[in-house]
Amino acid sequence: MLILGLIALWPVPVDQGASDLLLRSLRKLHRWGVPEWFDYRVLELAANMVLFIPLGAFVARILGARLWWGGAAVGFLVSVLIELAQLFFLPARFPSVSDVAANTFGAMIGALAALVLMTLSAAVRFRGPPRTL
């Protein structure tokens, strides 16, 4: 969660110094056969989703299987707060609705993964002893 906070509220874009390296790496990947549609925007979108998966899973695990969707809801709320903080307090950052959507989707993936694991764990935990005649 600390990493999420640092990345989200860093005063300048976190990729500012690494954009040349990222673009060179993407060009190399394209030469190796990665499709051209996998560009910087797609990479940034995927990074936003992956960054919020742990938050969604963590919150869903705390709330339990009945309220698993709370992981996605908290991901949405945190993402909106981050984008508002960037809008009002970090002039070098650019708030984006697509970031909110990607972050929320990542939190939902995490929450669903936690739900699946909680459901499987409950099924194993509550399995009774084998029946005998």
PDB file of C-alpha atoms in Angstrom:
ATOM      1  CA  MET A   1       0.000   0.000   0.000  1.00  0.00           C
ATOM      2  CA  LEU A   2       2.948   2.298   0.639  1.00  0.00           C
ATOM      3  CA  ILE A   3       4.117   1.807  -2.949  1.00  0.00           C
ATOM      4  CA  LEU A   4       0.643   2.714  -4.210  1.00  0.00           C
ATOM      5  CA  GLY A   5       0.678   5.911  -2.167  1.00  0.00           C
ATOM      6  CA  LEU A   6       4.160   6.893  -3.305  1.00  0.00           C
ATOM      7  CA  ILE A   7       3.416   6.327  -6.970  1.00  0.00           C
ATOM      8  CA  ALA A   8       0.023   8.025  -6.822  1.00  0.00           C
ATOM      9  CA  LEU A   9       1.115  11.138  -4.961  1.00  0.00           C
ATOM     10  CA  TRP A  10       4.653  11.620  -6.236  1.00  0.00           C
ATOM     11  CA  PRO A  11       4.980  15.298  -7.216  1.00  0.00           C
ATOM     12  CA  VAL A  12       5.988  14.547 -10.817  1.00  0.00           C
ATOM     13  CA  PRO A  13       4.973  11.652 -13.086  1.00  0.00           C
ATOM     14  CA  VAL A  14       6.840   8.565 -11.889  1.00  0.00           C
ATOM     15  CA  ASP A  15       7.832   7.627 -15.435  1.00  0.00           C
ATOM     16  CA  GLN A  16       9.236  11.075 -16.240  1.00  0.00           C
ATOM     17  CA  GLY A  17      12.877  10.014 -16.134  1.00  0.00           C
ATOM     18  CA  ALA A  18      12.303   6.541 -17.536  1.00  0.00           C
ATOM     19  CA  SER A  19      10.137   7.336 -20.560  1.00  0.00           C
ATOM     20  CA  ASP A  20      13.041   7.031 -23.025  1.00  0.00           C
ATOM     21  CA  LEU A  21      13.995   3.645 -21.595  1.00  0.00           C
ATOM     22  CA  LEU A  22      10.376   2.484 -21.736  1.00  0.00           C
ATOM     23  CA  LEU A  23       9.965   3.579 -25.337  1.00  0.00           C
ATOM     24  CA  ARG A  24      13.227   1.893 -26.376  1.00  0.00           C
ATOM     25  CA  SER A  25      12.138  -1.277 -24.585  1.00  0.00           C
ATOM     26  CA  LEU A  26       8.753  -1.211 -26.320  1.00  0.00           C
ATOM     27  CA  ARG A  27      10.437  -0.796 -29.722  1.00  0.00           C
ATOM     28  CA  LYS A  28      12.646  -3.788 -28.971  1.00  0.00           C
ATOM     29  CA  LEU A  29       9.594  -5.838 -27.933  1.00  0.00           C
ATOM     30  CA  HIS A  30       7.870  -4.887 -31.195  1.00  0.00           C
ATOM     31  CA  ARG A  31      10.916  -6.083 -33.152  1.00  0.00           C
ATOM     32  CA  TRP A  32      10.678  -9.375 -31.242  1.00  0.00           C
ATOM     33  CA  GLY A  33       7.078  -9.871 -32.347  1.00  0.00           C
ATOM     34  CA  VAL A  34       4.991  -8.141 -29.685  1.00  0.00           C
ATOM     35  CA  PRO A  35       2.033  -6.541 -31.517  1.00  0.00           C
ATOM     36  CA  GLU A  36       2.234  -2.818 -32.290  1.00  0.00           C
ATOM     37  CA  TRP A  37      -0.982  -2.126 -30.377  1.00  0.00           C
ATOM     38  CA  PHE A  38       0.950  -2.905 -27.178  1.00  0.00           C
ATOM     39  CA  ASP A  39       2.225   0.631 -26.807  1.00  0.00           C
ATOM     40  CA  TYR A  40       2.955   3.047 -23.980  1.00  0.00           C
ATOM     41  CA  ARG A  41      -0.739   3.748 -23.314  1.00  0.00           C
ATOM     42  CA  VAL A  42      -1.538   0.049 -22.996  1.00  0.00           C
ATOM     43  CA  LEU A  43       1.461  -0.461 -20.726  1.00  0.00           C
ATOM     44  CA  GLU A  44       0.407   2.441 -18.495  1.00  0.00           C
ATOM     45  CA  LEU A  45      -3.179   1.141 -18.367  1.00  0.00           C
ATOM     46  CA  ALA A  46      -1.973  -2.342 -17.405  1.00  0.00           C
ATOM     47  CA  ALA A  47       0.322  -0.897 -14.744  1.00  0.00           C
ATOM     48  CA  ASN A  48      -2.608   1.014 -13.239  1.00  0.00           C
ATOM     49  CA  MET A  49      -4.671  -2.176 -13.091  1.00  0.00           C
ATOM     50  CA  VAL A  50      -1.870  -4.275 -11.579  1.00  0.00           C
ATOM     51  CA  LEU A  51      -1.148  -1.600  -8.970  1.00  0.00           C
ATOM     52  CA  PHE A  52      -4.692  -1.824  -7.563  1.00  0.00           C
ATOM     53  CA  ILE A  53      -5.092  -5.643  -7.545  1.00  0.00           C
ATOM     54  CA  PRO A  54      -3.567  -6.010  -4.048  1.00  0.00           C
ATOM     55  CA  LEU A  55      -5.808  -3.262  -2.632  1.00  0.00           C
ATOM     56  CA  GLY A  56      -8.963  -4.933  -3.942  1.00  0.00           C
ATOM     57  CA  ALA A  57      -7.872  -8.337  -2.640  1.00  0.00           C
ATOM     58  CA  PHE A  58      -6.869  -6.956   0.760  1.00  0.00           C
ATOM     59  CA  VAL A  59     -10.140  -5.102   1.307  1.00  0.00           C
ATOM     60  CA  ALA A  60     -12.243  -8.028   0.067  1.00  0.00           C
ATOM     61  CA  ARG A  61     -10.394 -10.366   2.418  1.00  0.00           C
ATOM     62  CA  ILE A  62     -11.058  -8.041   5.352  1.00  0.00           C
ATOM     63  CA  LEU A  63     -14.743  -7.620   4.471  1.00  0.00           C
ATOM     64  CA  GLY A  64     -15.332 -11.302   3.731  1.00  0.00           C
ATOM     65  CA  ALA A  65     -17.023 -13.213   0.932  1.00  0.00           C
ATOM     66  CA  ARG A  66     -20.453 -11.589   1.336  1.00  0.00           C
ATOM     67  CA  LEU A  67     -19.027  -8.091   0.861  1.00  0.00           C
ATOM     68  CA  TRP A  68     -16.282  -8.954  -1.646  1.00  0.00           C
ATOM     69  CA  TRP A  69     -17.459  -6.123  -3.917  1.00  0.00           C
ATOM     70  CA  GLY A  70     -16.250  -3.681  -1.252  1.00  0.00           C
ATOM     71  CA  GLY A  71     -12.733  -4.249  -2.588  1.00  0.00           C
ATOM     72  CA  ALA A  72     -13.753  -2.780  -5.946  1.00  0.00           C
ATOM     73  CA  ALA A  73     -15.700   0.028  -4.251  1.00  0.00           C
ATOM     74  CA  VAL A  74     -12.738   1.015  -2.076  1.00  0.00           C
ATOM     75  CA  GLY A  75     -10.493   0.851  -5.152  1.00  0.00           C
ATOM     76  CA  PHE A  76     -12.848   3.260  -6.921  1.00  0.00           C
ATOM     77  CA  LEU A  77     -12.972   5.657  -3.963  1.00  0.00           C
ATOM     78  CA  VAL A  78      -9.201   5.612  -3.443  1.00  0.00           C
ATOM     79  CA  SER A  79      -8.639   6.173  -7.147  1.00  0.00           C
ATOM     80  CA  VAL A  80     -11.019   9.144  -7.249  1.00  0.00           C
ATOM     81  CA  LEU A  81      -9.300  10.648  -4.192  1.00  0.00           C
ATOM     82  CA  ILE A  82      -5.891  10.185  -5.821  1.00  0.00           C
ATOM     83  CA  GLU A  83      -7.016  11.855  -9.043  1.00  0.00           C
ATOM     84  CA  LEU A  84      -8.576  14.754  -7.102  1.00  0.00           C
ATOM     85  CA  ALA A  85      -5.349  15.160  -5.105  1.00  0.00           C
ATOM     86  CA  GLN A  86      -3.408  15.273  -8.362  1.00  0.00           C
ATOM     87  CA  LEU A  87      -5.826  17.839  -9.784  1.00  0.00           C
ATOM     88  CA  PHE A  88      -5.746  20.207  -6.809  1.00  0.00           C
ATOM     89  CA  PHE A  89      -2.327  19.696  -5.208  1.00  0.00           C
ATOM     90  CA  LEU A  90       0.102  18.310  -7.808  1.00  0.00           C
ATOM     91  CA  PRO A  91       0.325  20.648 -10.806  1.00  0.00           C
ATOM     92  CA  ALA A  92       2.843  18.439 -12.633  1.00  0.00           C
ATOM     93  CA  ARG A  93       0.454  15.455 -12.553  1.00  0.00           C
ATOM     94  CA  PHE A  94      -2.480  14.885 -14.891  1.00  0.00           C
ATOM     95  CA  PRO A  95      -5.704  13.441 -13.448  1.00  0.00           C
ATOM     96  CA  SER A  96      -7.546  11.068 -15.743  1.00  0.00           C
ATOM     97  CA  VAL A  97     -10.908   9.316 -15.847  1.00  0.00           C
ATOM     98  CA  SER A  98      -9.240   6.393 -17.637  1.00  0.00           C
ATOM     99  CA  ASP A  99      -6.909   5.995 -14.643  1.00  0.00           C
ATOM    100  CA  VAL A 100      -9.946   5.752 -12.345  1.00  0.00           C
ATOM    101  CA  ALA A 101     -11.469   3.104 -14.627  1.00  0.00           C
ATOM    102  CA  ALA A 102      -8.230   1.086 -14.845  1.00  0.00           C
ATOM    103  CA  ASN A 103      -7.597   1.322 -11.102  1.00  0.00           C
ATOM    104  CA  THR A 104     -11.169   0.261 -10.301  1.00  0.00           C
ATOM    105  CA  PHE A 105     -10.927  -2.654 -12.721  1.00  0.00           C
ATOM    106  CA  GLY A 106      -7.675  -3.755 -11.079  1.00  0.00           C
ATOM    107  CA  ALA A 107      -9.268  -3.553  -7.626  1.00  0.00           C
ATOM    108  CA  MET A 108     -12.207  -5.615  -8.922  1.00  0.00           C
ATOM    109  CA  ILE A 109      -9.836  -8.278 -10.264  1.00  0.00           C
ATOM    110  CA  GLY A 110      -8.165  -8.428  -6.851  1.00  0.00           C
ATOM    111  CA  ALA A 111     -11.514  -8.589  -5.043  1.00  0.00           C
ATOM    112  CA  LEU A 112     -12.749 -11.389  -7.319  1.00  0.00           C
ATOM    113  CA  ALA A 113      -9.519 -13.325  -6.848  1.00  0.00           C
ATOM    114  CA  ALA A 114      -9.897 -12.981  -3.077  1.00  0.00           C
ATOM    115  CA  LEU A 115     -13.520 -14.152  -3.329  1.00  0.00           C
ATOM    116  CA  VAL A 116     -12.475 -17.243  -5.286  1.00  0.00           C
ATOM    117  CA  LEU A 117      -9.760 -18.054  -2.749  1.00  0.00           C
ATOM    118  CA  MET A 118     -12.112 -17.480   0.206  1.00  0.00           C
ATOM    119  CA  THR A 119     -14.762 -19.697  -1.395  1.00  0.00           C
ATOM    120  CA  LEU A 120     -12.275 -22.490  -2.094  1.00  0.00           C
ATOM    121  CA  SER A 121     -10.839 -22.189   1.392  1.00  0.00           C
ATOM    122  CA  ALA A 122     -14.304 -22.368   2.964  1.00  0.00           C
ATOM    123  CA  ALA A 123     -15.184 -25.428   0.886  1.00  0.00           C
ATOM    124  CA  VAL A 124     -12.069 -27.245   2.055  1.00  0.00           C
ATOM    125  CA  ARG A 125     -12.407 -26.083   5.658  1.00  0.00           C
ATOM    126  CA  PHE A 126     -16.028 -27.183   6.067  1.00  0.00           C
ATOM    127  CA  ARG A 127     -15.721 -30.534   4.368  1.00  0.00           C
ATOM    128  CA  GLY A 128     -16.923 -33.079   6.878  1.00  0.00           C
ATOM    129  CA  PRO A 129     -15.339 -36.402   7.694  1.00  0.00           C
ATOM    130  CA  PRO A 130     -15.848 -39.188   5.189  1.00  0.00           C
ATOM    131  CA  ARG A 131     -19.125 -41.076   5.579  1.00  0.00           C
ATOM    132  CA  THR A 132     -19.009 -44.624   6.757  1.00  0.00           C
ATOM    133  CA  LEU A 133     -21.684 -47.279   6.803  1.00  0.00           C
TER     134      LEU A 133
END
